[in-house]
mmCIF file of C-alpha atoms in Angstrom:
data_model
loop_
_atom_site.group_PDB
_atom_site.id
_atom_site.type_symbol
_atom_site.label_atom_id
_atom_site.label_comp_id
_atom_site.label_asym_id
_atom_site.label_seq_id
_atom_site.Cartn_x
_atom_site.Cartn_y
_atom_site.Cartn_z
ATOM 1 C CA UNK A 23 -0.155 -0.241 -0.255
ATOM 2 C CA UNK A 24 1.313 3.485 -0.846
ATOM 3 C CA UNK A 25 0.259 6.775 -0.322
ATOM 4 C CA UNK A 26 0.753 10.005 -1.730
ATOM 5 C CA UNK A 27 3.666 12.498 -1.357
ATOM 6 C CA UNK A 28 2.467 15.657 1.067
ATOM 7 C CA UNK A 29 1.955 18.855 -0.821
ATOM 8 C CA UNK A 30 2.919 22.035 0.640
ATOM 9 C CA UNK A 31 -0.963 22.684 1.608
ATOM 10 C CA UNK A 32 -0.587 19.391 3.916
ATOM 11 C CA UNK A 33 2.120 20.539 5.814
ATOM 12 C CA UNK A 34 2.453 22.766 8.689
ATOM 13 C CA UNK A 35 5.446 25.122 10.240
ATOM 14 C CA UNK A 36 5.838 24.660 14.270
ATOM 15 C CA UNK A 37 8.432 26.776 16.343
ATOM 16 C CA UNK A 38 10.352 24.398 18.031
ATOM 17 C CA UNK A 39 13.264 26.955 19.565
ATOM 18 C CA UNK A 40 13.512 30.586 19.869
ATOM 19 C CA UNK A 41 16.921 32.763 20.233
ATOM 20 C CA UNK A 42 17.932 35.986 20.048
ATOM 21 C CA UNK A 43 19.522 36.043 16.409
ATOM 22 C CA UNK A 44 16.465 33.560 14.882
ATOM 23 C CA UNK A 45 14.234 30.547 15.119
ATOM 24 C CA UNK A 46 14.125 27.329 14.712
ATOM 25 C CA UNK A 47 10.838 25.552 13.061
ATOM 26 C CA UNK A 48 9.637 21.885 12.567
ATOM 27 C CA UNK A 49 7.484 20.478 10.288
ATOM 28 C CA UNK A 50 4.165 18.374 10.653
ATOM 29 C CA UNK A 51 0.824 17.420 9.764
ATOM 30 C CA UNK A 52 -2.394 16.859 11.346
ATOM 31 C CA UNK A 53 -4.547 14.206 11.781
ATOM 32 C CA UNK A 54 -7.328 16.003 9.009
ATOM 33 C CA UNK A 55 -4.466 16.149 6.368
ATOM 34 C CA UNK A 56 -4.218 11.682 7.331
ATOM 35 C CA UNK A 57 -7.889 10.946 6.937
ATOM 36 C CA UNK A 58 -8.360 13.462 4.107
ATOM 37 C CA UNK A 59 -5.225 11.320 2.509
ATOM 38 C CA UNK A 60 -6.942 7.663 4.046
ATOM 39 C CA UNK A 61 -9.979 8.906 2.165
ATOM 40 C CA UNK A 62 -8.726 9.838 -0.999
ATOM 41 C CA UNK A 63 -6.549 6.759 -1.459
ATOM 42 C CA UNK A 64 -8.423 3.838 0.340
ATOM 43 C CA UNK A 65 -12.020 5.025 0.249
ATOM 44 C CA UNK A 66 -13.905 6.471 3.378
ATOM 45 C CA UNK A 67 -15.578 3.068 3.771
ATOM 46 C CA UNK A 68 -12.206 0.451 3.954
ATOM 47 C CA UNK A 69 -10.137 2.501 6.502
ATOM 48 C CA UNK A 70 -10.675 2.451 9.982
ATOM 49 C CA UNK A 71 -9.558 3.370 13.377
ATOM 50 C CA UNK A 72 -9.575 2.475 17.189
ATOM 51 C CA UNK A 73 -7.727 3.373 20.745
ATOM 52 C CA UNK A 74 -6.612 0.830 23.477
ATOM 53 C CA UNK A 75 -4.688 1.467 26.737
ATOM 54 C CA UNK A 76 -1.477 -0.973 27.128
ATOM 55 C CA UNK A 77 0.090 -0.731 30.269
ATOM 56 C CA UNK A 78 -1.333 2.660 31.031
ATOM 57 C CA UNK A 79 -0.416 4.144 27.390
ATOM 58 C CA UNK A 80 -2.723 4.856 24.725
ATOM 59 C CA UNK A 81 -2.237 2.936 21.251
ATOM 60 C CA UNK A 82 -4.113 4.013 17.964
ATOM 61 C CA UNK A 83 -4.505 0.880 15.806
ATOM 62 C CA UNK A 84 -5.469 1.717 12.090
ATOM 63 C CA UNK A 85 -6.964 -0.523 9.781
ATOM 64 C CA UNK A 86 -7.048 -0.947 6.157
ATOM 65 C CA UNK A 87 -8.978 -3.183 3.929
ATOM 66 C CA UNK A 88 -6.599 -5.096 1.137
ATOM 67 C CA UNK A 89 -8.155 -7.717 -0.626
ATOM 68 C CA UNK A 90 -11.132 -8.060 1.573
ATOM 69 C CA UNK A 91 -8.527 -8.826 4.433
ATOM 70 C CA UNK A 92 -8.471 -5.863 7.141
ATOM 71 C CA UNK A 93 -4.492 -5.032 7.827
ATOM 72 C CA UNK A 94 -3.438 -3.095 11.272
ATOM 73 C CA UNK A 95 -0.636 -1.022 12.275
ATOM 74 C CA UNK A 96 -0.067 0.430 15.631
ATOM 75 C CA UNK A 97 1.192 3.144 17.368
ATOM 76 C CA UNK A 98 1.442 5.070 20.676
ATOM 77 C CA UNK A 99 0.546 8.635 21.638
ATOM 78 C CA UNK A 100 2.391 11.201 23.563
ATOM 79 C CA UNK A 101 0.969 14.214 25.684
ATOM 80 C CA UNK A 102 -0.567 17.794 23.985
ATOM 81 C CA UNK A 103 -0.264 20.717 26.656
ATOM 82 C CA UNK A 104 -3.804 21.135 25.871
ATOM 83 C CA UNK A 105 -6.455 18.755 25.721
ATOM 84 C CA UNK A 106 -4.614 16.081 27.472
ATOM 85 C CA UNK A 107 -6.422 13.224 26.500
ATOM 86 C CA UNK A 108 -7.211 14.146 23.169
ATOM 87 C CA UNK A 109 -4.124 15.136 22.162
ATOM 88 C CA UNK A 110 -2.745 11.976 23.136
ATOM 89 C CA UNK A 111 -5.499 10.034 20.769
ATOM 90 C CA UNK A 112 -4.395 12.359 17.792
ATOM 91 C CA UNK A 113 -0.899 12.232 18.200
ATOM 92 C CA UNK A 114 -1.173 8.500 18.366
ATOM 93 C CA UNK A 115 -3.442 8.560 15.277
ATOM 94 C CA UNK A 116 -0.430 10.469 13.092
ATOM 95 C CA UNK A 117 1.893 8.053 14.152
ATOM 96 C CA UNK A 118 -0.019 4.627 13.455
ATOM 97 C CA UNK A 119 -0.397 6.758 9.484
ATOM 98 C CA UNK A 120 3.138 7.180 9.716
ATOM 99 C CA UNK A 121 3.976 3.670 10.053
ATOM 100 C CA UNK A 122 1.994 3.148 7.023
ATOM 101 C CA UNK A 123 4.184 5.202 5.483
ATOM 102 C CA UNK A 124 1.667 8.607 5.063
ATOM 103 C CA UNK A 125 4.281 12.229 5.727
ATOM 104 C CA UNK A 126 7.227 9.616 6.212
ATOM 105 C CA UNK A 127 9.497 11.832 4.377
ATOM 106 C CA UNK A 128 9.210 14.591 7.376
ATOM 107 C CA UNK A 129 11.655 12.537 8.525
ATOM 108 C CA UNK A 130 13.784 13.872 5.923
ATOM 109 C CA UNK A 131 13.271 17.398 6.797
ATOM 110 C CA UNK A 132 16.675 19.359 6.743
ATOM 111 C CA UNK A 133 16.948 21.554 9.913
ATOM 112 C CA UNK A 134 14.996 24.908 9.076
ATOM 113 C CA UNK A 135 16.679 28.034 10.638
ATOM 114 C CA UNK A 136 15.368 31.524 9.903
ATOM 115 C CA UNK A 137 17.377 34.448 11.172
ATOM 116 C CA UNK A 138 15.886 37.149 13.037
ATOM 117 C CA UNK A 139 16.235 39.396 9.580
ATOM 118 C CA UNK A 140 12.990 37.825 8.891
ATOM 119 C CA UNK A 141 10.970 37.325 12.094
ATOM 120 C CA UNK A 142 9.846 39.211 14.952
ATOM 121 C CA UNK A 143 11.795 38.002 18.252
ATOM 122 C CA UNK A 144 10.062 39.352 21.632
ATOM 123 C CA UNK A 145 12.599 39.947 24.229
ATOM 124 C CA UNK A 146 11.506 39.523 27.976
ATOM 125 C CA UNK A 147 14.796 39.581 30.725
ATOM 126 C CA UNK A 148 16.074 36.132 29.223
ATOM 127 C CA UNK A 149 13.478 34.481 27.554
ATOM 128 C CA UNK A 150 12.386 35.110 24.106
ATOM 129 C CA UNK A 151 9.518 34.414 22.001
ATOM 130 C CA UNK A 152 8.294 34.456 18.768
ATOM 131 C CA UNK A 153 4.697 34.723 17.476
ATOM 132 C CA UNK A 154 5.148 34.639 13.587
ATOM 133 C CA UNK A 155 3.304 32.291 10.973
ATOM 134 C CA UNK A 156 4.860 30.802 8.404
ATOM 135 C CA UNK A 157 4.162 28.578 5.475
ATOM 136 C CA UNK A 158 5.199 25.999 3.151
ATOM 137 C CA UNK A 159 5.484 27.404 -0.467
ATOM 138 C CA UNK A 160 6.851 24.331 -2.298
ATOM 139 C CA UNK A 161 8.035 21.081 -1.786
ATOM 140 C CA UNK A 162 9.598 18.366 -3.602
ATOM 141 C CA UNK A 163 9.635 14.078 -2.487
ATOM 142 C CA UNK A 164 11.869 11.540 -4.391
ATOM 143 C CA UNK A 165 11.602 8.328 -3.429
ATOM 144 C CA UNK A 166 9.942 9.449 0.082
ATOM 145 C CA UNK A 167 12.831 12.044 0.950
ATOM 146 C CA UNK A 168 12.408 15.789 0.900
ATOM 147 C CA UNK A 169 14.517 17.332 -2.141
ATOM 148 C CA UNK A 170 14.101 20.819 -2.063
ATOM 149 C CA UNK A 171 11.812 23.040 0.288
ATOM 150 C CA UNK A 172 10.967 26.922 0.522
ATOM 151 C CA UNK A 173 9.104 28.383 3.641
ATOM 152 C CA UNK A 174 7.664 31.918 3.657
ATOM 153 C CA UNK A 175 6.026 34.189 5.959
ATOM 154 C CA UNK A 176 2.963 36.737 4.437
ATOM 155 C CA UNK A 177 4.136 35.544 0.678
ATOM 156 C CA UNK A 178 7.661 36.407 1.297
ATOM 157 C CA UNK A 179 10.552 33.614 0.666
ATOM 158 C CA UNK A 180 12.686 32.987 4.019
ATOM 159 C CA UNK A 181 14.005 29.679 3.607
ATOM 160 C CA UNK A 182 14.963 27.992 0.565
ATOM 161 C CA UNK A 183 17.104 24.528 0.648
ATOM 162 C CA UNK A 184 17.795 21.723 -1.974
ATOM 163 C CA UNK A 185 19.094 18.550 -0.940
ATOM 164 C CA UNK A 186 22.865 18.237 -2.785
ATOM 165 C CA UNK A 187 22.736 14.327 -2.485
ATOM 166 C CA UNK A 188 22.585 12.616 -5.685
ATOM 167 C CA UNK A 189 19.903 10.455 -6.492
ATOM 168 C CA UNK A 190 19.713 6.952 -7.084
ATOM 169 C CA UNK A 191 19.859 7.699 -11.040
ATOM 170 C CA UNK A 192 23.103 9.203 -10.803
ATOM 171 C CA UNK A 193 24.424 6.799 -8.731
ATOM 172 C CA UNK A 194 23.753 4.003 -11.151
ATOM 173 C CA UNK A 195 25.020 6.271 -13.875
ATOM 174 C CA UNK A 196 28.737 6.974 -12.324
ATOM 175 C CA UNK A 197 28.809 3.398 -11.436
ATOM 176 C CA UNK A 198 27.804 2.162 -15.346
ATOM 177 C CA UNK A 199 30.214 5.336 -16.613
ATOM 178 C CA UNK A 200 33.193 5.536 -14.056
ATOM 179 C CA UNK A 201 34.501 1.677 -15.084
ATOM 180 C CA UNK A 202 33.968 2.576 -18.870
ATOM 181 C CA UNK A 203 36.164 4.950 -18.931
ATOM 182 C CA UNK A 204 38.882 2.980 -17.123
ATOM 183 C CA UNK A 205 38.658 4.070 -13.786
ATOM 184 C CA UNK A 206 38.511 2.598 -10.264
ATOM 185 C CA UNK A 207 35.087 4.004 -8.215
ATOM 186 C CA UNK A 208 37.671 3.732 -4.992
ATOM 187 C CA UNK A 209 40.003 6.062 -6.688
ATOM 188 C CA UNK A 210 37.469 8.549 -8.283
ATOM 189 C CA UNK A 211 36.326 8.688 -3.943
ATOM 190 C CA UNK A 212 39.767 9.346 -2.981
ATOM 191 C CA UNK A 213 40.094 12.111 -5.387
ATOM 192 C CA UNK A 214 36.963 13.629 -4.364
ATOM 193 C CA UNK A 215 37.461 12.892 -0.830
ATOM 194 C CA UNK A 216 34.549 10.702 -0.171
ATOM 195 C CA UNK A 217 33.748 7.493 1.182
ATOM 196 C CA UNK A 218 31.408 6.639 -1.504
ATOM 197 C CA UNK A 219 29.631 7.660 -4.809
ATOM 198 C CA UNK A 220 26.638 8.413 -2.751
ATOM 199 C CA UNK A 221 28.398 11.012 -0.976
ATOM 200 C CA UNK A 222 29.225 12.990 -3.928
ATOM 201 C CA UNK A 223 27.126 15.981 -4.621
ATOM 202 C CA UNK A 224 25.266 16.977 -7.297
ATOM 203 C CA UNK A 225 27.684 19.828 -8.376
ATOM 204 C CA UNK A 226 30.834 17.096 -8.066
ATOM 205 C CA UNK A 227 28.450 14.645 -10.144
ATOM 206 C CA UNK A 228 28.376 17.303 -12.887
ATOM 207 C CA UNK A 229 32.188 18.045 -12.618
ATOM 208 C CA UNK A 230 32.457 14.022 -13.134
ATOM 209 C CA UNK A 231 30.290 13.840 -15.907
ATOM 210 C CA UNK A 232 31.947 16.626 -17.382
ATOM 211 C CA UNK A 233 35.461 14.846 -17.188
ATOM 212 C CA UNK A 234 34.190 11.980 -18.509
ATOM 213 C CA UNK A 235 32.606 13.252 -21.466
ATOM 214 C CA UNK A 236 29.411 12.237 -20.737
ATOM 215 C CA UNK A 237 26.353 14.236 -20.382
ATOM 216 C CA UNK A 238 24.789 14.572 -17.190
#
């Protein structure tokens, strides 16, 4: 069972830490996002959820009917700062949906830092707060891995990041081209000072392909 990648509209931004010089953000999905993706992917009548307490912890079970058989995946929730029981149930549901693969790409998000030039930091004694609201403007996901992310505040771009790691297709291309040009992969890695081909950046990939006279 595979689910579509999250879109910018599916993702929320939450301020994680606030310092004098800026804030860090976390990306998350809410329970409504999971419900919508389950409805559109398998149909409202082909999934269900229930909760149970195990050793004092609240778990959520999410079942999906596949070929006429119910398949279940489970996870435990943590308490929220408000509405303790409701927050724990919602968290358990979202975690169970992660186990199904919904939104798992969020685990590959980069460290997101917004400098104080792009946000309003309020200071009281040694405490810093920020009440700005940030949105995901754009996101690109390849093989459940975030490769591009742009975040805005009031429609102004305040953060942009692109993953420099190679795709599996680019790695396979190098594994074919390097020996074909009479070179050893280990030697190439030594020249570029990396442990393996997957550690090369896209800039290094383009340079290597150019040296071999290949089209990237």
